[in-house]
Amino acid sequence: MIIVEGIHHINIAVTNLATSSKFYSDLFDFEITDNSHSNYVSISLEPITVNLVQTEKVDNQLSSLSKPTLSFEMDVDDFTDAISEIEEKEIKIIKGPESIENGESLLFADPDNNLIEIFYKS
């Protein structure tokens, strides 16, 4: 067995670092922690660090399966507020809100069509 201390970071492919950095910081309050590289930007929402990695084209097979790249749990009031903000910002909603076991879920897309889920459970 390999013993690890945790996950250091997650990589997400994007086509435009500035657009994606702004999307994640404005919507989720991710902090830009390292933008000194030409091909990726590190953003953080403690304890999660995400590297937005620039690619020419994003071909996310998870999106074609309607599976999120990121999934955020929240309480019911924050979930309702988040839906309002997503609608106000005219972010592409893929599915929901829909009932899940003991709660609701909403699936939406980032600028490169990477899917993001927000949900709550009672």
PDB file of C-alpha atoms in Angstrom, residues 29-107:
ATOM      1  CA  ASP A  29     -14.139  32.900  -4.524  1.00  0.00           C
ATOM      2  CA  PHE A  30     -11.128  30.794  -5.519  1.00  0.00           C
ATOM      3  CA  GLU A  31      -7.931  32.746  -4.823  1.00  0.00           C
ATOM      4  CA  ILE A  32      -5.308  32.908  -7.564  1.00  0.00           C
ATOM      5  CA  THR A  33      -2.231  31.534  -5.779  1.00  0.00           C
ATOM      6  CA  ASP A  34       0.233  31.234  -8.684  1.00  0.00           C
ATOM      7  CA  ASN A  35      -0.017  32.808 -12.112  1.00  0.00           C
ATOM      8  CA  SER A  36       3.708  32.891 -12.883  1.00  0.00           C
ATOM      9  CA  HIS A  37       3.589  30.077 -15.448  1.00  0.00           C
ATOM     10  CA  SER A  38       2.742  30.449 -19.120  1.00  0.00           C
ATOM     11  CA  ASN A  39       0.668  27.284 -19.367  1.00  0.00           C
ATOM     12  CA  TYR A  40      -1.223  27.046 -16.065  1.00  0.00           C
ATOM     13  CA  VAL A  41      -2.660  29.062 -13.186  1.00  0.00           C
ATOM     14  CA  SER A  42      -3.091  27.707  -9.656  1.00  0.00           C
ATOM     15  CA  ILE A  43      -6.251  28.685  -7.813  1.00  0.00           C
ATOM     16  CA  SER A  44      -7.169  27.707  -4.289  1.00  0.00           C
ATOM     17  CA  LEU A  45     -10.275  27.348  -2.170  1.00  0.00           C
ATOM     18  CA  GLU A  46      -8.781  25.902   0.991  1.00  0.00           C
ATOM     19  CA  PRO A  47      -8.006  23.061   1.212  1.00  0.00           C
ATOM     20  CA  ILE A  48      -8.516  22.502  -2.545  1.00  0.00           C
ATOM     21  CA  THR A  49      -5.921  23.622  -5.096  1.00  0.00           C
ATOM     22  CA  VAL A  50      -6.837  23.463  -8.772  1.00  0.00           C
ATOM     23  CA  ASN A  51      -4.406  23.993 -11.623  1.00  0.00           C
ATOM     24  CA  LEU A  52      -6.141  25.441 -14.661  1.00  0.00           C
ATOM     25  CA  VAL A  53      -3.991  24.022 -17.450  1.00  0.00           C
ATOM     26  CA  GLN A  54      -4.091  25.714 -20.847  1.00  0.00           C
ATOM     27  CA  THR A  55      -4.749  23.431 -23.791  1.00  0.00           C
ATOM     28  CA  GLU A  56      -5.618  24.160 -27.385  1.00  0.00           C
ATOM     29  CA  LYS A  57      -8.894  22.242 -27.105  1.00  0.00           C
ATOM     30  CA  VAL A  58     -10.811  20.797 -24.172  1.00  0.00           C
ATOM     31  CA  ASP A  59     -12.193  17.341 -24.853  1.00  0.00           C
ATOM     32  CA  ASN A  60     -13.588  16.279 -21.492  1.00  0.00           C
ATOM     33  CA  GLN A  61     -15.061  12.797 -21.693  1.00  0.00           C
ATOM     34  CA  LEU A  62     -16.693  13.266 -18.291  1.00  0.00           C
ATOM     35  CA  SER A  63     -18.818  16.083 -19.730  1.00  0.00           C
ATOM     36  CA  SER A  64     -20.087  13.821 -22.505  1.00  0.00           C
ATOM     37  CA  LEU A  65     -21.195  11.412 -19.757  1.00  0.00           C
ATOM     38  CA  SER A  66     -22.854  14.265 -17.774  1.00  0.00           C
ATOM     39  CA  LYS A  67     -20.350  13.719 -14.949  1.00  0.00           C
ATOM     40  CA  PRO A  68     -18.926  16.760 -13.149  1.00  0.00           C
ATOM     41  CA  THR A  69     -15.247  17.610 -12.986  1.00  0.00           C
ATOM     42  CA  LEU A  70     -15.892  19.299  -9.630  1.00  0.00           C
ATOM     43  CA  SER A  71     -18.718  18.758  -7.151  1.00  0.00           C
ATOM     44  CA  PHE A  72     -19.436  21.157  -4.277  1.00  0.00           C
ATOM     45  CA  GLU A  73     -21.684  20.373  -1.312  1.00  0.00           C
ATOM     46  CA  MET A  74     -23.494  23.265   0.358  1.00  0.00           C
ATOM     47  CA  ASP A  75     -26.427  23.927   2.646  1.00  0.00           C
ATOM     48  CA  VAL A  76     -29.912  24.458   1.253  1.00  0.00           C
ATOM     49  CA  ASP A  77     -29.942  28.266   1.622  1.00  0.00           C
ATOM     50  CA  ASP A  78     -26.579  28.644  -0.117  1.00  0.00           C
ATOM     51  CA  PHE A  79     -27.784  26.260  -2.846  1.00  0.00           C
ATOM     52  CA  THR A  80     -30.805  28.479  -3.545  1.00  0.00           C
ATOM     53  CA  ASP A  81     -28.625  31.616  -3.585  1.00  0.00           C
ATOM     54  CA  ALA A  82     -26.111  29.899  -5.888  1.00  0.00           C
ATOM     55  CA  ILE A  83     -28.812  29.050  -8.432  1.00  0.00           C
ATOM     56  CA  SER A  84     -29.880  32.705  -8.506  1.00  0.00           C
ATOM     57  CA  GLU A  85     -26.283  33.834  -9.055  1.00  0.00           C
ATOM     58  CA  ILE A  86     -25.704  31.258 -11.812  1.00  0.00           C
ATOM     59  CA  GLU A  87     -28.873  32.416 -13.579  1.00  0.00           C
ATOM     60  CA  GLU A  88     -27.967  36.110 -13.168  1.00  0.00           C
ATOM     61  CA  LYS A  89     -24.512  35.483 -14.675  1.00  0.00           C
ATOM     62  CA  GLU A  90     -26.177  33.562 -17.536  1.00  0.00           C
ATOM     63  CA  ILE A  91     -24.006  30.508 -16.930  1.00  0.00           C
ATOM     64  CA  LYS A  92     -25.037  27.487 -18.978  1.00  0.00           C
ATOM     65  CA  ILE A  93     -27.152  25.131 -16.839  1.00  0.00           C
ATOM     66  CA  ILE A  94     -26.941  21.538 -18.042  1.00  0.00           C
ATOM     67  CA  LYS A  95     -29.388  19.840 -15.688  1.00  0.00           C
ATOM     68  CA  GLY A  96     -31.424  20.722 -12.648  1.00  0.00           C
ATOM     69  CA  PRO A  97     -32.146  21.672 -10.125  1.00  0.00           C
ATOM     70  CA  GLU A  98     -33.315  18.120  -9.634  1.00  0.00           C
ATOM     71  CA  SER A  99     -34.096  15.931  -6.666  1.00  0.00           C
ATOM     72  CA  ILE A 100     -31.421  13.578  -5.408  1.00  0.00           C
ATOM     73  CA  GLU A 101     -31.403  11.398  -2.318  1.00  0.00           C
ATOM     74  CA  ASN A 102     -32.324  13.761   0.553  1.00  0.00           C
ATOM     75  CA  GLY A 103     -31.621  16.947  -1.409  1.00  0.00           C
ATOM     76  CA  GLU A 104     -31.170  18.648  -4.769  1.00  0.00           C
ATOM     77  CA  SER A 105     -28.455  18.977  -7.395  1.00  0.00           C
ATOM     78  CA  LEU A 106     -27.613  21.395 -10.212  1.00  0.00           C
ATOM     79  CA  LEU A 107     -25.158  20.724 -13.033  1.00  0.00           C
TER      80      LEU A 107
END
